[in-house]
């Protein structure tokens, strides 16, 4: 769990260490340092700063979470389990900014990727249902809720599902 700046700093120090180990002809250590550099580069593209952003989001530091997510330049390169959380967190942040169409796009993408458990997937589907309720697309909202009800969701999420279904019934 490193920011991009921290990774660059560690790689710079590792490159200096690599140069020194090559100069000293300690090739076994050089190979290990090279593997470490390779891992840092790989993890930058596959893991990114999503875990740090999730921690900041959990601590309700939404500005920091958004800043950390912006460090991910190409979300398509993230590992599947990271991409779902990337889109989930970004969707919630854009929803708070009341950018509803952008939030819906992020939640739709998040729904296609694996999340930690079925409850998290249910939260994404409930968010999509809520956004469609705002647009008065009641059939779409109900479809999302039907899928969410099939998942193992918490009583809190079930309560939200029930409230949205009541809103749909009132609006018809």
PDB file of C-alpha atoms in Angstrom:
ATOM      1  CA  UNK A   1       0.000   0.000   0.000  1.00  0.00           C
ATOM      2  CA  UNK A   2       1.977   2.922  -1.352  1.00  0.00           C
ATOM      3  CA  UNK A   3       1.216   6.127  -3.111  1.00  0.00           C
ATOM      4  CA  UNK A   4       2.744   6.691  -6.515  1.00  0.00           C
ATOM      5  CA  UNK A   5       5.311   9.119  -5.076  1.00  0.00           C
ATOM      6  CA  UNK A   6       6.364   6.594  -2.439  1.00  0.00           C
ATOM      7  CA  UNK A   7       6.740   3.881  -5.088  1.00  0.00           C
ATOM      8  CA  UNK A   8       8.899   6.131  -7.252  1.00  0.00           C
ATOM      9  CA  UNK A   9      11.090   6.973  -4.265  1.00  0.00           C
ATOM     10  CA  UNK A  10      11.510   3.314  -3.296  1.00  0.00           C
ATOM     11  CA  UNK A  11      12.280   2.349  -6.904  1.00  0.00           C
ATOM     12  CA  UNK A  12      14.884   5.134  -7.128  1.00  0.00           C
ATOM     13  CA  UNK A  13      16.610   3.876  -3.969  1.00  0.00           C
ATOM     14  CA  UNK A  14      16.367   0.298  -5.252  1.00  0.00           C
ATOM     15  CA  UNK A  15      17.967   1.310  -8.561  1.00  0.00           C
ATOM     16  CA  UNK A  16      20.878   2.839  -6.654  1.00  0.00           C
ATOM     17  CA  UNK A  17      21.161  -0.377  -4.631  1.00  0.00           C
ATOM     18  CA  UNK A  18      20.983  -2.407  -7.853  1.00  0.00           C
ATOM     19  CA  UNK A  19      23.809  -0.359  -9.388  1.00  0.00           C
ATOM     20  CA  UNK A  20      25.929  -0.822  -6.264  1.00  0.00           C
ATOM     21  CA  UNK A  21      25.310  -4.594  -6.103  1.00  0.00           C
ATOM     22  CA  UNK A  22      26.225  -4.929  -9.786  1.00  0.00           C
ATOM     23  CA  UNK A  23      29.394  -2.915  -9.184  1.00  0.00           C
ATOM     24  CA  UNK A  24      30.253  -5.203  -6.258  1.00  0.00           C
ATOM     25  CA  UNK A  25      29.443  -8.242  -8.440  1.00  0.00           C
ATOM     26  CA  UNK A  26      26.961  -9.688  -5.946  1.00  0.00           C
ATOM     27  CA  UNK A  27      24.624 -10.972  -8.608  1.00  0.00           C
ATOM     28  CA  UNK A  28      22.348 -12.915  -6.252  1.00  0.00           C
ATOM     29  CA  UNK A  29      21.505  -9.725  -4.351  1.00  0.00           C
ATOM     30  CA  UNK A  30      21.200  -7.873  -7.665  1.00  0.00           C
ATOM     31  CA  UNK A  31      18.637 -10.418  -8.834  1.00  0.00           C
ATOM     32  CA  UNK A  32      16.613  -9.985  -5.640  1.00  0.00           C
ATOM     33  CA  UNK A  33      16.692  -6.199  -5.936  1.00  0.00           C
ATOM     34  CA  UNK A  34      15.664  -6.495  -9.597  1.00  0.00           C
ATOM     35  CA  UNK A  35      12.756  -8.746  -8.635  1.00  0.00           C
ATOM     36  CA  UNK A  36      11.735  -6.251  -5.965  1.00  0.00           C
ATOM     37  CA  UNK A  37      11.726  -3.435  -8.518  1.00  0.00           C
ATOM     38  CA  UNK A  38       9.700  -5.600 -10.896  1.00  0.00           C
ATOM     39  CA  UNK A  39       7.175  -6.334  -8.163  1.00  0.00           C
ATOM     40  CA  UNK A  40       6.808  -2.636  -7.321  1.00  0.00           C
ATOM     41  CA  UNK A  41       6.155  -1.781 -10.967  1.00  0.00           C
ATOM     42  CA  UNK A  42       3.713  -4.687 -11.370  1.00  0.00           C
ATOM     43  CA  UNK A  43       1.827  -3.800  -8.194  1.00  0.00           C
ATOM     44  CA  UNK A  44       1.588  -0.175  -9.288  1.00  0.00           C
ATOM     45  CA  UNK A  45      -0.401  -1.189 -12.346  1.00  0.00           C
ATOM     46  CA  UNK A  46      -2.348  -4.132 -10.887  1.00  0.00           C
ATOM     47  CA  UNK A  47      -3.061  -2.860  -7.355  1.00  0.00           C
ATOM     48  CA  UNK A  48      -2.653   0.902  -7.630  1.00  0.00           C
ATOM     49  CA  UNK A  49      -3.671   3.053  -4.699  1.00  0.00           C
ATOM     50  CA  UNK A  50      -7.110   1.470  -4.329  1.00  0.00           C
ATOM     51  CA  UNK A  51      -6.409  -0.032  -0.899  1.00  0.00           C
ATOM     52  CA  UNK A  52      -5.243   3.335   0.443  1.00  0.00           C
ATOM     53  CA  UNK A  53      -8.277   5.023  -1.104  1.00  0.00           C
ATOM     54  CA  UNK A  54     -10.560   2.432   0.505  1.00  0.00           C
ATOM     55  CA  UNK A  55      -8.976   3.123   3.881  1.00  0.00           C
ATOM     56  CA  UNK A  56      -9.408   6.888   3.429  1.00  0.00           C
ATOM     57  CA  UNK A  57     -13.005   6.362   2.275  1.00  0.00           C
ATOM     58  CA  UNK A  58     -13.720   4.183   5.296  1.00  0.00           C
ATOM     59  CA  UNK A  59     -12.348   6.978   7.511  1.00  0.00           C
ATOM     60  CA  UNK A  60     -14.706   9.404   5.718  1.00  0.00           C
ATOM     61  CA  UNK A  61     -11.821  11.362   4.176  1.00  0.00           C
ATOM     62  CA  UNK A  62     -13.472  11.563   0.772  1.00  0.00           C
ATOM     63  CA  UNK A  63     -11.139  14.203  -0.665  1.00  0.00           C
ATOM     64  CA  UNK A  64      -8.085  12.068   0.088  1.00  0.00           C
ATOM     65  CA  UNK A  65      -9.812   8.973  -1.301  1.00  0.00           C
ATOM     66  CA  UNK A  66     -10.605  10.784  -4.533  1.00  0.00           C
ATOM     67  CA  UNK A  67      -7.039  12.100  -4.768  1.00  0.00           C
ATOM     68  CA  UNK A  68      -5.658   8.573  -4.312  1.00  0.00           C
ATOM     69  CA  UNK A  69      -8.017   7.177  -6.949  1.00  0.00           C
ATOM     70  CA  UNK A  70      -6.892   9.850  -9.412  1.00  0.00           C
ATOM     71  CA  UNK A  71      -3.377   8.410  -9.151  1.00  0.00           C
ATOM     72  CA  UNK A  72      -4.665   5.352 -11.023  1.00  0.00           C
ATOM     73  CA  UNK A  73      -4.088   6.434 -14.609  1.00  0.00           C
ATOM     74  CA  UNK A  74      -5.522   3.383 -16.341  1.00  0.00           C
ATOM     75  CA  UNK A  75      -8.218   1.598 -14.290  1.00  0.00           C
ATOM     76  CA  UNK A  76      -8.514  -1.097 -16.966  1.00  0.00           C
ATOM     77  CA  UNK A  77      -5.107  -2.436 -15.914  1.00  0.00           C
ATOM     78  CA  UNK A  78      -6.177  -2.950 -12.296  1.00  0.00           C
ATOM     79  CA  UNK A  79      -6.721  -6.480 -11.048  1.00  0.00           C
ATOM     80  CA  UNK A  80     -10.373  -7.555 -11.138  1.00  0.00           C
ATOM     81  CA  UNK A  81     -10.766  -7.459  -7.362  1.00  0.00           C
ATOM     82  CA  UNK A  82      -9.292  -3.929  -7.220  1.00  0.00           C
ATOM     83  CA  UNK A  83     -11.286  -2.584 -10.159  1.00  0.00           C
ATOM     84  CA  UNK A  84     -14.611  -3.295  -8.464  1.00  0.00           C
ATOM     85  CA  UNK A  85     -13.603  -1.290  -5.394  1.00  0.00           C
ATOM     86  CA  UNK A  86     -12.126   1.472  -7.535  1.00  0.00           C
ATOM     87  CA  UNK A  87     -15.468   1.940  -9.293  1.00  0.00           C
ATOM     88  CA  UNK A  88     -17.480   1.472  -6.076  1.00  0.00           C
ATOM     89  CA  UNK A  89     -15.574   4.177  -4.182  1.00  0.00           C
ATOM     90  CA  UNK A  90     -15.511   6.533  -7.167  1.00  0.00           C
ATOM     91  CA  UNK A  91     -19.244   6.002  -7.654  1.00  0.00           C
ATOM     92  CA  UNK A  92     -19.963   6.936  -4.041  1.00  0.00           C
ATOM     93  CA  UNK A  93     -17.754  10.024  -4.250  1.00  0.00           C
ATOM     94  CA  UNK A  94     -19.417  11.239  -7.460  1.00  0.00           C
ATOM     95  CA  UNK A  95     -22.819  10.502  -5.939  1.00  0.00           C
ATOM     96  CA  UNK A  96     -21.976  12.774  -3.009  1.00  0.00           C
ATOM     97  CA  UNK A  97     -21.090  15.488  -5.520  1.00  0.00           C
ATOM     98  CA  UNK A  98     -24.523  14.895  -7.084  1.00  0.00           C
ATOM     99  CA  UNK A  99     -23.078  13.865 -10.449  1.00  0.00           C
ATOM    100  CA  UNK A 100     -25.760  11.236 -10.841  1.00  0.00           C
ATOM    101  CA  UNK A 101     -25.063  10.053 -14.400  1.00  0.00           C
ATOM    102  CA  UNK A 102     -21.352   9.616 -13.717  1.00  0.00           C
ATOM    103  CA  UNK A 103     -22.107   7.825 -10.448  1.00  0.00           C
ATOM    104  CA  UNK A 104     -24.470   5.444 -12.232  1.00  0.00           C
ATOM    105  CA  UNK A 105     -21.761   4.615 -14.762  1.00  0.00           C
ATOM    106  CA  UNK A 106     -19.278   3.820 -11.992  1.00  0.00           C
ATOM    107  CA  UNK A 107     -21.798   1.652 -10.129  1.00  0.00           C
ATOM    108  CA  UNK A 108     -22.683  -0.240 -13.318  1.00  0.00           C
ATOM    109  CA  UNK A 109     -19.013  -0.998 -13.889  1.00  0.00           C
ATOM    110  CA  UNK A 110     -18.572  -1.988 -10.226  1.00  0.00           C
ATOM    111  CA  UNK A 111     -21.483  -4.425 -10.497  1.00  0.00           C
ATOM    112  CA  UNK A 112     -19.565  -6.387 -13.138  1.00  0.00           C
ATOM    113  CA  UNK A 113     -16.515  -6.984 -10.956  1.00  0.00           C
ATOM    114  CA  UNK A 114     -16.075  -9.122  -7.839  1.00  0.00           C
ATOM    115  CA  UNK A 115     -16.382  -7.360  -4.511  1.00  0.00           C
ATOM    116  CA  UNK A 116     -15.551  -8.569  -1.014  1.00  0.00           C
ATOM    117  CA  UNK A 117     -18.926 -10.204  -0.381  1.00  0.00           C
ATOM    118  CA  UNK A 118     -22.539 -10.339  -1.553  1.00  0.00           C
ATOM    119  CA  UNK A 119     -23.529  -7.499   0.769  1.00  0.00           C
ATOM    120  CA  UNK A 120     -21.140  -5.131  -1.050  1.00  0.00           C
ATOM    121  CA  UNK A 121     -22.611  -6.257  -4.366  1.00  0.00           C
ATOM    122  CA  UNK A 122     -26.058  -5.627  -2.892  1.00  0.00           C
ATOM    123  CA  UNK A 123     -25.062  -2.093  -1.912  1.00  0.00           C
ATOM    124  CA  UNK A 124     -23.979  -1.399  -5.490  1.00  0.00           C
ATOM    125  CA  UNK A 125     -27.295  -2.711  -6.819  1.00  0.00           C
ATOM    126  CA  UNK A 126     -29.244  -0.654  -4.267  1.00  0.00           C
ATOM    127  CA  UNK A 127     -27.340   2.464  -5.337  1.00  0.00           C
ATOM    128  CA  UNK A 128     -28.234   1.716  -8.963  1.00  0.00           C
ATOM    129  CA  UNK A 129     -31.877   1.195  -8.005  1.00  0.00           C
ATOM    130  CA  UNK A 130     -31.893   4.475  -6.100  1.00  0.00           C
ATOM    131  CA  UNK A 131     -30.395   6.360  -9.059  1.00  0.00           C
ATOM    132  CA  UNK A 132     -32.996   4.870 -11.405  1.00  0.00           C
ATOM    133  CA  UNK A 133     -35.739   5.780  -8.938  1.00  0.00           C
ATOM    134  CA  UNK A 134     -34.555   9.402  -9.180  1.00  0.00           C
ATOM    135  CA  UNK A 135     -34.908   9.213 -12.963  1.00  0.00           C
ATOM    136  CA  UNK A 136     -38.402   7.697 -12.598  1.00  0.00           C
ATOM    137  CA  UNK A 137     -37.263   4.499 -14.326  1.00  0.00           C
ATOM    138  CA  UNK A 138     -39.199   2.279 -11.950  1.00  0.00           C
ATOM    139  CA  UNK A 139     -38.896  -0.989 -13.918  1.00  0.00           C
ATOM    140  CA  UNK A 140     -35.103  -0.714 -13.993  1.00  0.00           C
ATOM    141  CA  UNK A 141     -35.006   0.166 -10.307  1.00  0.00           C
ATOM    142  CA  UNK A 142     -37.164  -2.849  -9.452  1.00  0.00           C
ATOM    143  CA  UNK A 143     -34.959  -5.111 -11.578  1.00  0.00           C
ATOM    144  CA  UNK A 144     -31.879  -4.039  -9.601  1.00  0.00           C
ATOM    145  CA  UNK A 145     -33.735  -4.612  -6.351  1.00  0.00           C
ATOM    146  CA  UNK A 146     -34.840  -8.083  -7.443  1.00  0.00           C
ATOM    147  CA  UNK A 147     -31.227  -9.059  -8.077  1.00  0.00           C
ATOM    148  CA  UNK A 148     -30.135  -7.510  -4.758  1.00  0.00           C
ATOM    149  CA  UNK A 149     -32.802  -9.493  -2.845  1.00  0.00           C
ATOM    150  CA  UNK A 150     -31.354 -12.749  -4.184  1.00  0.00           C
ATOM    151  CA  UNK A 151     -28.013 -11.940  -2.553  1.00  0.00           C
ATOM    152  CA  UNK A 152     -27.071 -12.432   1.070  1.00  0.00           C
ATOM    153  CA  UNK A 153     -27.447  -8.843   2.290  1.00  0.00           C
ATOM    154  CA  UNK A 154     -27.440  -7.283   5.731  1.00  0.00           C
ATOM    155  CA  UNK A 155     -30.585  -6.142   7.495  1.00  0.00           C
ATOM    156  CA  UNK A 156     -29.533  -2.512   6.942  1.00  0.00           C
ATOM    157  CA  UNK A 157     -29.338  -3.018   3.177  1.00  0.00           C
ATOM    158  CA  UNK A 158     -32.606  -4.985   3.283  1.00  0.00           C
ATOM    159  CA  UNK A 159     -34.238  -2.006   5.002  1.00  0.00           C
ATOM    160  CA  UNK A 160     -33.066   0.264   2.190  1.00  0.00           C
ATOM    161  CA  UNK A 161     -34.424  -2.204  -0.377  1.00  0.00           C
ATOM    162  CA  UNK A 162     -37.797  -2.155   1.376  1.00  0.00           C
ATOM    163  CA  UNK A 163     -37.872   1.662   1.428  1.00  0.00           C
ATOM    164  CA  UNK A 164     -37.059   1.903  -2.278  1.00  0.00           C
ATOM    165  CA  UNK A 165     -39.748  -0.670  -3.088  1.00  0.00           C
ATOM    166  CA  UNK A 166     -42.250   1.392  -1.106  1.00  0.00           C
ATOM    167  CA  UNK A 167     -41.241   4.483  -3.098  1.00  0.00           C
ATOM    168  CA  UNK A 168     -41.718   2.560  -6.333  1.00  0.00           C
ATOM    169  CA  UNK A 169     -45.200   1.404  -5.258  1.00  0.00           C
ATOM    170  CA  UNK A 170     -46.165   4.973  -4.268  1.00  0.00           C
ATOM    171  CA  UNK A 171     -44.934   6.394  -7.573  1.00  0.00           C
ATOM    172  CA  UNK A 172     -46.849   3.973  -9.800  1.00  0.00           C
TER     173      UNK A 172
END
